[in-house]
Coordinates of C-alpha atoms in Angstrom, one line a residue:
M1 CA 94.8 81.5 104.2
N2 CA 91.4 82.5 106.0
K3 CA 89.6 84.1 103.4
T4 CA 88.1 87.7 104.3
D5 CA 84.5 88.8 103.4
I6 CA 83.6 91.6 105.6
Q7 CA 81.4 94.1 105.1
I8 CA 81.2 97.3 107.1
A9 CA 78.3 99.8 107.2
I10 CA 78.6 103.2 108.6
C11 CA 75.3 105.1 109.2
G12 CA 74.9 109.2 110.5
S13 CA 73.6 112.1 109.5
A14 CA 74.8 114.5 106.9
G15 CA 77.6 116.8 108.1
E16 CA 78.7 113.9 110.7
G17 CA 81.6 112.8 108.2
T18 CA 79.8 109.7 107.7
I19 CA 81.3 109.6 103.7
A20 CA 84.6 110.8 104.9
A21 CA 85.0 107.8 107.6
G22 CA 84.1 105.3 105.1
D23 CA 86.4 106.8 102.4
I24 CA 89.2 106.5 105.1
L25 CA 88.3 103.1 106.1
R26 CA 88.3 101.7 102.6
S27 CA 91.3 103.7 101.4
A28 CA 93.5 102.3 104.0
L29 CA 92.2 98.5 103.6
A30 CA 92.7 98.9 99.9
G31 CA 96.5 100.0 100.7
A32 CA 96.7 97.1 102.8
G33 CA 96.0 94.7 100.1
Y34 CA 92.6 93.6 100.0
R35 CA 90.1 94.0 97.4
I36 CA 87.1 96.5 97.8
I37 CA 83.9 97.4 96.6
A38 CA 82.0 100.1 98.2
F39 CA 78.8 102.5 97.6
D40 CA 77.7 105.3 99.8
A41 CA 74.3 106.9 99.9
Y42 CA 73.5 110.5 101.0
P43 CA 70.5 112.9 100.9
A44 CA 70.4 115.8 98.5
E45 CA 70.9 118.1 101.5
I46 CA 74.4 119.4 102.1
R47 CA 74.2 118.9 106.0
G48 CA 72.3 118.8 109.1
F49 CA 69.3 116.9 107.4
G50 CA 69.0 113.2 106.1
K51 CA 71.0 109.8 106.2
C52 CA 74.3 108.9 105.0
V53 CA 75.2 105.5 104.9
A54 CA 78.9 104.2 103.5
R55 CA 79.0 100.5 103.0
L56 CA 82.3 98.8 101.9
R57 CA 82.8 94.9 101.1
V58 CA 86.0 94.0 101.8
T59 CA 87.5 91.0 100.1
T60 CA 90.8 88.4 99.3
E61 CA 88.8 87.5 96.5
Q62 CA 87.2 89.4 93.9
A63 CA 83.3 90.5 94.7
Y64 CA 80.8 91.8 92.3
S65 CA 78.4 93.4 94.3
L66 CA 77.8 94.7 98.0
K67 CA 75.9 92.0 100.7
E68 CA 72.6 92.1 101.9
K69 CA 73.8 91.9 105.6
S70 CA 76.4 93.7 106.8
D71 CA 79.1 92.1 109.2
V72 CA 79.6 95.4 111.2
L73 CA 77.6 98.5 111.7
V74 CA 78.6 101.5 113.0
C75 CA 75.8 104.2 114.6
L76 CA 76.7 107.6 114.3
N77 CA 73.1 108.7 114.8
D78 CA 70.9 106.6 116.8
E79 CA 67.6 107.7 114.6
H80 CA 69.4 106.8 111.4
G81 CA 71.0 103.9 112.7
I82 CA 68.2 101.9 114.1
P83 CA 66.5 101.4 110.7
H84 CA 69.7 99.3 109.6
I85 CA 70.1 97.3 112.9
G86 CA 67.9 94.2 111.0
E87 CA 70.6 94.8 108.2
V88 CA 73.7 93.0 110.3
R89 CA 73.7 89.4 110.1
D90 CA 73.7 86.9 113.2
Y91 CA 76.8 87.1 115.3
G92 CA 77.4 90.5 113.5
A93 CA 79.2 93.4 115.3
V94 CA 76.7 96.8 116.1
I95 CA 78.9 99.7 117.3
Y96 CA 77.2 102.5 118.8
E97 CA 77.3 105.6 121.1
E98 CA 77.4 104.6 124.6
K99 CA 74.9 107.1 126.1
S100 CA 73.3 110.1 124.4
I101 CA 74.1 113.6 125.9
V102 CA 70.3 114.6 125.5
P103 CA 67.5 112.6 127.1
L104 CA 66.1 110.1 124.5
A105 CA 62.3 108.7 124.5
E106 CA 62.2 105.3 126.0
G107 CA 63.2 102.9 122.7
A108 CA 65.4 105.6 120.8
H109 CA 68.2 104.6 121.9
V110 CA 70.2 101.7 119.3
S111 CA 70.8 99.4 122.2
A112 CA 67.1 98.9 122.6
H113 CA 66.8 97.7 119.3
I114 CA 69.8 95.1 118.8
L115 CA 68.5 91.9 117.6
P116 CA 69.2 88.5 119.6
G117 CA 72.6 87.1 118.2
Q118 CA 73.9 90.0 117.3
V119 CA 76.7 91.4 119.0
P120 CA 76.8 94.9 120.7
Y121 CA 79.7 97.4 121.0
P122 CA 78.9 100.5 123.1
V123 CA 81.4 102.7 122.9
P124 CA 82.0 106.2 124.6
I125 CA 82.5 107.7 120.9
R126 CA 81.7 111.4 121.7
E127 CA 83.9 111.3 125.0
L128 CA 86.9 110.2 123.4
S129 CA 87.1 112.6 120.6
E130 CA 86.6 115.5 123.1
R131 CA 89.3 114.0 125.1
A132 CA 91.7 113.3 121.9
T133 CA 90.8 116.4 120.1
G134 CA 88.9 119.0 122.3
A135 CA 85.9 118.6 119.6
V136 CA 83.0 116.2 119.1
R137 CA 83.8 116.5 115.3
S138 CA 86.2 113.9 115.4
R139 CA 83.9 111.1 116.3
N140 CA 84.2 109.6 112.5
M141 CA 88.0 109.1 113.0
V142 CA 87.1 107.3 116.5
V143 CA 85.1 104.8 115.0
V144 CA 87.3 104.3 112.5
G145 CA 90.1 103.8 115.0
Y146 CA 87.6 101.1 117.0
I147 CA 87.2 99.2 114.1
A148 CA 90.8 98.6 113.3
G149 CA 91.6 98.1 116.8
L150 CA 88.9 95.7 117.5
F151 CA 89.8 93.8 114.5
G152 CA 93.7 94.0 114.8
L153 CA 94.4 95.8 112.1
S154 CA 97.7 97.9 111.4
R155 CA 97.6 101.5 112.2
E156 CA 100.3 102.2 109.5
P157 CA 97.8 102.1 106.3
F158 CA 95.4 104.2 108.2
Y159 CA 97.9 106.9 109.3
K160 CA 99.0 107.0 105.4
I161 CA 95.7 107.8 104.3
V162 CA 95.3 110.2 106.9
D163 CA 98.3 112.2 106.2
L164 CA 97.5 112.2 102.5
K165 CA 94.1 113.3 102.9
F166 CA 94.7 116.3 105.4
K167 CA 98.2 117.0 103.9
N168 CA 97.3 120.4 103.1
K169 CA 95.6 121.3 106.4
G170 CA 98.2 122.4 108.6
S171 CA 97.4 120.5 112.2
V172 CA 94.6 118.7 111.2
A173 CA 96.3 115.6 110.2
A174 CA 97.7 115.3 113.7
Q175 CA 94.2 115.8 115.3
N176 CA 92.8 113.3 113.4
R177 CA 95.9 110.9 114.4
K178 CA 94.8 111.6 117.9
A179 CA 91.1 110.7 117.0
F180 CA 92.0 107.4 115.5
D181 CA 94.9 106.4 118.1
A182 CA 91.7 107.2 121.0
G183 CA 89.6 104.8 119.2
Y184 CA 92.1 102.4 118.5
D185 CA 93.4 101.8 121.5
L186 CA 89.8 101.5 123.2
G187 CA 89.2 98.8 120.7
A188 CA 92.2 96.8 120.8
D189 CA 91.4 96.8 124.6
T190 CA 88.1 95.4 124.0
F191 CA 87.2 91.4 124.6
K192 CA 85.8 91.0 121.2
L193 CA 82.8 88.9 121.3
D194 CA 81.5 88.4 117.5
D195 CA 83.1 86.0 114.7
V196 CA 84.1 88.5 112.5
E197 CA 87.9 88.0 111.2
F198 CA 90.0 89.6 108.9
G199 CA 92.6 87.2 107.4
A200 CA 95.6 87.9 105.7
P201 CA 95.2 90.3 102.3
G202 CA 96.4 87.5 100.2
E203 CA 98.6 88.0 97.0
M204 CA 99.5 91.3 96.8
F205 CA 98.2 93.0 92.8
Q206 CA 98.8 96.4 91.4
A207 CA 95.5 97.8 92.2
T208 CA 93.8 101.2 91.8
M209 CA 90.7 102.4 93.8
L210 CA 88.7 104.1 91.8
N211 CA 84.7 104.9 91.7
G212 CA 83.1 104.8 88.1
N213 CA 83.3 108.8 87.3
A214 CA 87.1 108.8 88.2
A215 CA 87.6 105.3 85.8
V216 CA 85.4 107.3 83.2
A217 CA 87.8 110.4 83.6
R218 CA 91.1 108.2 83.5
G219 CA 89.8 106.6 80.7
C220 CA 89.0 109.9 79.1
L221 CA 92.7 111.0 79.7
D222 CA 94.4 107.7 78.7
A223 CA 92.3 108.0 74.9
G224 CA 94.0 111.5 74.4
I225 CA 90.8 113.4 75.2
D226 CA 91.3 117.0 73.7
T227 CA 88.3 119.0 74.7
F228 CA 85.6 118.5 77.3
F229 CA 82.6 120.8 77.4
G230 CA 80.1 120.3 80.7
Y231 CA 77.7 121.6 82.9
P232 CA 77.1 120.5 86.4
I233 CA 74.5 118.0 87.4
T234 CA 74.4 115.3 89.9
P235 CA 75.7 112.3 89.5
A236 CA 77.8 113.0 86.7
T237 CA 79.6 116.3 87.8
T238 CA 82.6 114.5 89.4
I239 CA 83.3 113.7 85.8
M240 CA 84.4 117.2 84.7
E241 CA 85.8 118.5 88.0
K242 CA 88.4 115.6 87.8
L243 CA 89.4 116.0 84.1
A244 CA 89.4 119.9 84.9
S245 CA 92.1 119.3 87.6
E246 CA 94.0 117.2 84.7
M247 CA 93.5 117.9 81.4
P248 CA 95.2 121.4 81.7
K249 CA 98.1 119.9 82.8
R250 CA 98.2 118.0 79.6
G251 CA 97.8 121.5 77.4
K252 CA 94.3 120.4 76.8
R253 CA 90.9 122.2 77.3
L254 CA 87.7 122.2 79.1
L255 CA 85.2 124.6 79.5
Q256 CA 81.9 124.8 81.8
T257 CA 79.2 125.9 79.5
E258 CA 76.1 127.8 80.5
D259 CA 73.6 124.8 80.1
E260 CA 73.6 121.1 78.6
I261 CA 72.5 122.4 75.0
A262 CA 75.7 124.7 74.8
A263 CA 78.0 121.9 76.3
I264 CA 76.7 119.3 73.5
A265 CA 76.5 121.9 71.0
T266 CA 80.4 122.9 71.3
T267 CA 81.3 119.3 71.9
I268 CA 79.9 118.3 68.3
G269 CA 81.8 121.6 66.7
A270 CA 85.0 120.5 68.6
G271 CA 84.4 117.0 66.9
Y272 CA 83.9 118.4 63.6
T273 CA 87.4 120.0 63.7
G274 CA 89.2 117.0 64.4
A275 CA 89.2 117.2 68.1
R276 CA 88.6 114.3 70.6
A277 CA 85.5 116.1 72.4
A278 CA 82.9 114.9 75.1
T279 CA 80.6 116.0 77.6
A280 CA 79.0 114.5 80.7
T281 CA 75.5 114.3 81.8
S282 CA 72.4 113.0 83.6
G283 CA 69.0 112.3 82.3
P284 CA 67.5 115.6 82.5
G285 CA 70.6 117.0 80.7
L286 CA 70.4 114.6 78.0
A287 CA 66.9 115.3 77.3
L288 CA 67.8 118.8 76.3
M289 CA 70.4 117.2 74.5
S290 CA 68.7 115.4 72.0
E291 CA 67.7 117.7 69.5
M292 CA 71.8 118.6 69.0
L293 CA 72.6 114.8 69.0
G294 CA 70.3 114.6 65.9
L295 CA 72.7 116.9 64.3
G296 CA 75.8 115.0 65.4
V297 CA 74.1 111.7 63.6
M298 CA 72.9 113.7 60.3
A299 CA 76.3 115.6 60.0
E300 CA 78.4 112.4 60.8
V301 CA 80.5 114.1 63.7
P302 CA 82.3 112.1 66.3
S303 CA 81.4 113.1 69.8
V304 CA 80.8 111.1 73.6
V305 CA 78.4 111.7 76.0
F306 CA 78.7 110.3 79.4
V307 CA 75.3 110.0 81.0
S308 CA 74.7 109.2 84.6
Q309 CA 71.4 108.1 85.3
R310 CA 69.6 109.1 88.1
G311 CA 65.9 108.7 89.6
G312 CA 63.4 110.6 87.9
P313 CA 61.5 111.5 85.8
A314 CA 61.7 115.6 86.3
T315 CA 64.4 116.4 88.8
G316 CA 63.3 113.1 90.1
I317 CA 65.6 111.9 93.1
P318 CA 68.8 113.6 92.0
T319 CA 71.1 111.3 94.6
K320 CA 69.3 108.0 94.1
T321 CA 70.1 105.3 91.4
E322 CA 68.0 104.0 88.6
Q323 CA 68.4 102.4 85.0
A324 CA 65.5 104.5 83.4
D325 CA 67.4 106.4 80.8
L326 CA 67.6 103.1 78.6
N327 CA 65.0 104.7 76.3
I328 CA 66.0 108.0 75.6
A329 CA 69.7 106.8 75.2
L330 CA 68.7 104.7 72.5
H331 CA 66.1 106.8 71.0
G332 CA 66.0 110.3 72.2
G333 CA 65.3 112.8 69.6
H334 CA 63.4 113.2 66.7
G335 CA 63.6 111.0 63.2
D336 CA 65.7 108.3 62.8
A337 CA 68.8 109.0 64.6
P338 CA 71.0 106.2 65.2
R339 CA 74.2 106.2 67.8
I340 CA 76.1 103.5 69.4
V341 CA 75.1 103.1 73.1
I342 CA 77.4 101.2 75.5
A343 CA 77.0 100.4 79.1
P344 CA 79.9 99.7 81.2
T345 CA 79.2 96.9 84.4
N346 CA 81.8 97.6 86.8
V347 CA 84.5 100.3 87.6
D348 CA 87.1 98.5 85.1
G349 CA 84.4 98.5 82.7
C350 CA 84.1 102.3 82.9
Y351 CA 87.9 103.0 82.2
R352 CA 87.4 100.7 79.0
C353 CA 84.2 102.1 77.7
A354 CA 85.3 105.8 78.1
G355 CA 88.7 105.1 76.0
K356 CA 86.9 102.9 73.7
A357 CA 84.1 105.7 73.2
F358 CA 86.2 107.9 71.3
E359 CA 87.7 105.1 69.1
M360 CA 84.1 103.7 68.0
A361 CA 82.9 107.8 67.7
E362 CA 85.8 108.4 65.1
R363 CA 85.6 105.3 63.3
Y364 CA 82.2 105.0 62.6
Q365 CA 81.7 108.8 62.7
T366 CA 79.0 109.0 65.2
P367 CA 77.8 109.9 68.4
V368 CA 78.4 107.9 71.4
I369 CA 76.4 107.7 74.5
V370 CA 78.5 106.0 77.6
L371 CA 75.4 105.1 80.2
L372 CA 76.4 104.8 83.6
D373 CA 73.9 105.4 86.4
L374 CA 74.5 106.9 90.4
Y375 CA 75.2 103.3 91.6
L376 CA 78.0 102.8 89.2
S377 CA 79.4 106.6 89.4
N378 CA 80.0 106.4 92.8
R379 CA 80.8 103.2 93.5
Y380 CA 84.6 102.1 94.4
E381 CA 86.2 98.9 93.4
T382 CA 89.8 97.9 93.2
V383 CA 91.1 98.0 89.7
A384 CA 94.0 96.9 88.2
L385 CA 94.6 99.6 85.3
P386 CA 97.2 99.0 82.6
G387 CA 100.5 100.7 82.5
K388 CA 100.0 101.8 79.1
S389 CA 97.2 103.0 77.5
P390 CA 95.2 100.1 75.5
F391 CA 93.4 102.5 73.3
E392 CA 94.2 103.9 70.0
A393 CA 95.5 107.3 69.5
D394 CA 94.3 107.7 65.9
S395 CA 91.0 106.1 64.9
D396 CA 90.6 106.7 61.2
K397 CA 90.5 110.4 62.1
P398 CA 92.8 112.3 59.8
L399 CA 92.7 111.6 56.1
A400 CA 95.6 113.5 54.9
K401 CA 97.0 110.1 54.1
Q402 CA 94.5 110.0 50.9
D403 CA 94.9 112.5 48.1
L404 CA 91.4 114.0 48.5
G405 CA 91.6 115.8 45.2
A406 CA 88.8 117.2 43.1
G407 CA 85.4 116.2 43.4
Y408 CA 85.7 115.3 47.2
K409 CA 82.5 113.6 48.3
R410 CA 82.3 114.2 52.4
F411 CA 78.9 111.9 52.5
A412 CA 80.3 109.1 49.7
Y413 CA 78.6 106.0 49.8
T414 CA 81.1 103.3 50.1
D415 CA 80.9 99.4 51.0
D416 CA 81.2 99.9 54.6
H417 CA 79.0 103.0 54.7
V418 CA 81.6 105.2 56.4
S419 CA 82.5 108.2 54.0
P420 CA 86.0 109.6 53.9
R421 CA 86.5 112.4 56.4
A422 CA 88.0 115.7 55.9
L423 CA 88.9 118.0 58.6
P424 CA 88.8 121.6 57.9
G425 CA 91.9 123.5 56.2
M426 CA 92.9 120.2 54.6
A427 CA 93.7 120.5 51.0
G428 CA 91.2 119.5 48.8
G429 CA 88.7 118.6 51.4
M430 CA 86.2 121.5 50.9
H431 CA 82.7 120.6 51.8
V432 CA 79.3 121.3 53.2
V433 CA 77.8 120.3 56.4
T434 CA 74.2 120.8 57.6
G435 CA 71.5 119.4 59.6
L436 CA 69.2 119.0 56.6
E437 CA 69.3 116.1 54.4
H438 CA 72.1 115.9 51.9
N439 CA 73.8 114.3 49.0
E440 CA 76.8 112.9 48.6
L441 CA 78.5 116.1 48.4
G442 CA 76.5 117.7 51.7
R443 CA 74.5 119.8 49.5
V444 CA 70.7 119.9 50.4
N445 CA 68.8 117.2 48.9
E446 CA 65.1 116.2 49.8
Q447 CA 64.7 113.7 47.0
P448 CA 63.2 110.4 48.2
D449 CA 65.7 108.1 47.1
V450 CA 68.6 110.4 48.3
H451 CA 67.0 110.4 52.1
E452 CA 66.4 106.3 51.9
A453 CA 70.1 105.8 50.8
M454 CA 71.1 108.4 53.2
S455 CA 69.2 106.9 56.1
R456 CA 70.5 103.5 55.1
K457 CA 74.0 104.9 55.3
R458 CA 73.6 106.1 58.6
H459 CA 72.2 103.1 60.0
E460 CA 74.2 100.2 58.4
K461 CA 77.7 102.1 59.1
L462 CA 76.8 101.1 62.8
R463 CA 76.5 97.1 62.6
A464 CA 80.6 97.2 62.6
A465 CA 80.9 98.4 65.8
L466 CA 79.8 94.8 66.9
D467 CA 83.1 93.7 66.0
H468 CA 84.7 96.5 66.9
P469 CA 88.7 95.6 68.0
D470 CA 89.6 94.6 71.8
F471 CA 86.1 95.8 73.1
T472 CA 83.7 93.3 74.9
V473 CA 80.1 93.6 73.3
Y474 CA 78.7 90.6 75.3
K475 CA 80.1 88.1 77.5
R476 CA 78.7 84.8 79.2
F477 CA 79.2 83.4 82.6
G478 CA 78.3 80.2 84.6
D479 CA 77.2 76.9 83.0
E480 CA 77.4 75.9 79.3
G481 CA 75.2 74.2 77.2
P482 CA 71.4 74.2 77.8
V483 CA 71.0 75.7 81.2
D484 CA 67.6 75.7 83.6
V485 CA 67.6 79.4 83.9
G486 CA 69.7 82.3 82.2
I487 CA 69.9 85.7 83.7
L488 CA 70.4 88.9 80.9
G489 CA 71.6 91.9 82.7
W490 CA 73.5 95.4 81.7
G491 CA 74.9 98.2 83.2
S492 CA 75.6 98.3 87.0
S493 CA 73.1 95.8 88.0
F494 CA 75.0 92.7 86.0
G495 CA 77.3 92.4 89.7
E496 CA 74.2 91.2 91.5
C497 CA 73.1 89.3 88.9
L498 CA 76.4 87.5 88.5
E499 CA 76.8 86.8 92.3
A500 CA 72.8 85.5 92.1
M501 CA 74.2 83.1 89.4
F502 CA 77.0 81.9 91.6
L503 CA 74.4 81.1 94.3
A504 CA 72.0 79.4 92.3
R505 CA 74.9 77.1 91.0
R506 CA 75.8 75.9 94.5
E507 CA 72.4 74.9 95.1
G508 CA 72.4 72.4 91.9
I509 CA 70.2 75.0 89.6
R510 CA 72.5 74.8 86.1
C511 CA 72.4 78.7 85.4
A512 CA 74.2 81.0 83.3
A513 CA 74.3 84.7 83.2
L514 CA 74.9 87.3 79.6
K515 CA 76.1 90.9 80.3
V516 CA 75.4 93.0 77.1
V517 CA 77.9 95.8 77.0
M518 CA 76.8 97.2 73.6
L519 CA 73.1 98.1 73.4
S520 CA 73.2 99.9 69.9
P521 CA 73.5 98.4 67.8
F522 CA 71.9 95.6 69.6
P523 CA 73.8 91.8 69.5
V524 CA 70.8 90.2 68.1
D525 CA 72.7 86.9 67.5
A526 CA 74.2 86.5 70.4
V527 CA 71.5 87.2 72.8
T528 CA 69.1 84.8 70.7
A529 CA 71.4 82.3 70.9
F530 CA 71.4 82.5 74.9
L531 CA 67.8 82.8 74.9
D532 CA 67.9 79.3 72.7
D533 CA 70.1 77.9 75.4
C534 CA 67.8 78.7 78.2
G535 CA 65.0 77.1 79.6
A536 CA 63.9 80.7 81.4
V537 CA 65.5 83.8 81.2
L538 CA 65.3 86.4 84.0
V539 CA 66.2 90.2 82.8
P540 CA 66.6 92.4 86.3
E541 CA 67.1 96.0 86.0
L542 CA 66.4 99.3 87.9
N543 CA 63.4 100.6 86.3
Y544 CA 59.6 100.1 86.3
Q545 CA 58.9 99.7 82.4
G546 CA 61.5 97.0 82.0
Q547 CA 63.3 99.1 79.3
F548 CA 66.1 96.7 78.8
A549 CA 63.4 93.3 78.5
Q550 CA 61.6 95.5 76.5
L551 CA 64.3 96.2 73.8
V552 CA 65.2 92.3 74.1
Q553 CA 61.8 90.9 73.3
A554 CA 61.5 93.7 70.3
E555 CA 64.9 92.8 68.9
T556 CA 64.5 88.8 69.3
C557 CA 61.2 88.3 69.2
R558 CA 61.1 85.8 72.5
P559 CA 59.3 86.4 75.7
V560 CA 61.5 86.8 79.0
H561 CA 60.8 87.2 82.6
R562 CA 61.0 90.7 84.3
Y563 CA 62.3 91.9 87.8
N564 CA 62.0 95.6 87.7
R565 CA 62.7 97.7 90.9
V566 CA 62.7 101.5 91.4
T567 CA 63.5 101.9 95.0
G568 CA 66.5 104.3 94.4
T569 CA 68.7 101.7 95.6
P570 CA 70.6 98.7 94.0
L571 CA 69.2 95.5 93.2
R572 CA 69.4 92.7 96.1
V573 CA 71.9 89.5 95.4
E574 CA 69.1 87.6 97.2
D575 CA 65.9 88.8 95.8
I576 CA 67.5 88.3 91.8
Y577 CA 68.4 84.6 93.4
A578 CA 64.8 83.9 94.4
E579 CA 63.6 84.7 91.4
V580 CA 65.7 82.3 89.7
R581 CA 65.1 79.6 92.1
R582 CA 61.2 80.5 91.5
L583 CA 61.6 79.9 87.7
A584 CA 63.8 76.9 87.8
L585 CA 61.0 75.5 90.4
A586 CA 58.2 76.3 88.3
A587 CA 60.2 74.6 85.0
T588 CA 60.7 71.4 87.3
R589 CA 57.2 71.2 88.1
K590 CA 56.4 71.6 84.5
A591 CA 58.4 69.1 83.5
A592 CA 56.7 66.6 86.1

């Protein structure tokens, strides 16, 4: 069986249907049985300005990141497409509008920039659209059809997706089919000059194509979320949108609040009553929530906060990705305010972290932050989700099993530092909750020994989260035993770290990679053991300061090598690989 590993990029202006074309293409190919990883880049403006790029990698085996070079580039717009010509590999295909309807300055047409070795495919995209539908707005469907025809793909998966996407829009589905067919027929009749070949999809597997935010929403639902309070903010908004369409069907409640402060306040309030409660935000919203998170810590109230990072600070670059909110997620707020922070590394991890966050919040009676970023929130992957929810329906939440009796102490000191929790209305469970420091009964107490004991209690109870059932706190990949170079990664960037490790091992470099999912409490022993096993350790991340590298060095007292980028785009596998080679070569020279 021929293995398939093809990356397609579609480039155009906002409003030209670029992202929609990518969505139909990836959905159809996923339906045909291929594995998909895809990511769209778009401007903050809605339409008429700025560049959109839809990229998807189509494989028969698992892939962990996008490739640096695409095999196929579709240019719906000359100005936006030209800068991406260099991102097409040798003998890759460049599909573009055959001629412009307006005069272009010399060198302004895509054809003038195609590099030697790349294969041009000029297509009368606009003309085909007008012939098929009487309008130019179907250009995106023409190019989807052309790709399918050129590479001999079946029409049926595309028909199915088009019909599903436009099922409530009258004749729109039929019009899009016509545009698709016009492109398909021309593509099928075109002599294919490049060496891009789609093999058979391989063994079919039960998979769902989701992006990170959709996976979070699914995880919340499977974990039995009761209430969600949110305020729209890019790139977290779609978590709320997806839950808004599903929670009412299950008798659950979602409320859009007036701002982020109200969202976290109501989340903590609902958590206090025993509801599984969550909110979602991005960096600016998390900054506003920091004081109320402190209340959740002090009052020991379960709550879940999903944070999708974007470029910053301030309003920053809302539609670009970054991993620069780690510090505020770990330490945001005044005083010692410990909380659990977990960061999934892929779409499947988004689902599992979302569900497990509710378990942890209830079991350890604390706020839990699930840290994504725009790259992971908007990244699509084919994921095999379990048929039955893997999450606990009840995590030590109700304490009706216990006879609370007289003298109930809500904040009692215990061996595991987790106190018996009573919900409002429980017999014998009367207690006081306040944001002030308090004694075991919850009554205000500012004595030095009480504050020290309660601070210890709030910190020490979280250590048990490192052994939370069925949760991957960290995981090692690659060579065992001593290695030349180790790659230490977290969050959305770990896929690129993993692919860089594969390249290094193929070259003969002994290399391993460790992903860290739980960032607070930090798995010090495991990370220290990994550092001991590596001649050199590289920490790639999408922020300027090296925030994760700082955390590693502070927790382990060991040096690491940093690789930081803040371009607003995901890290590149080849760049990480180049750093690994440099470190391996430096070690070899030192040994000599």
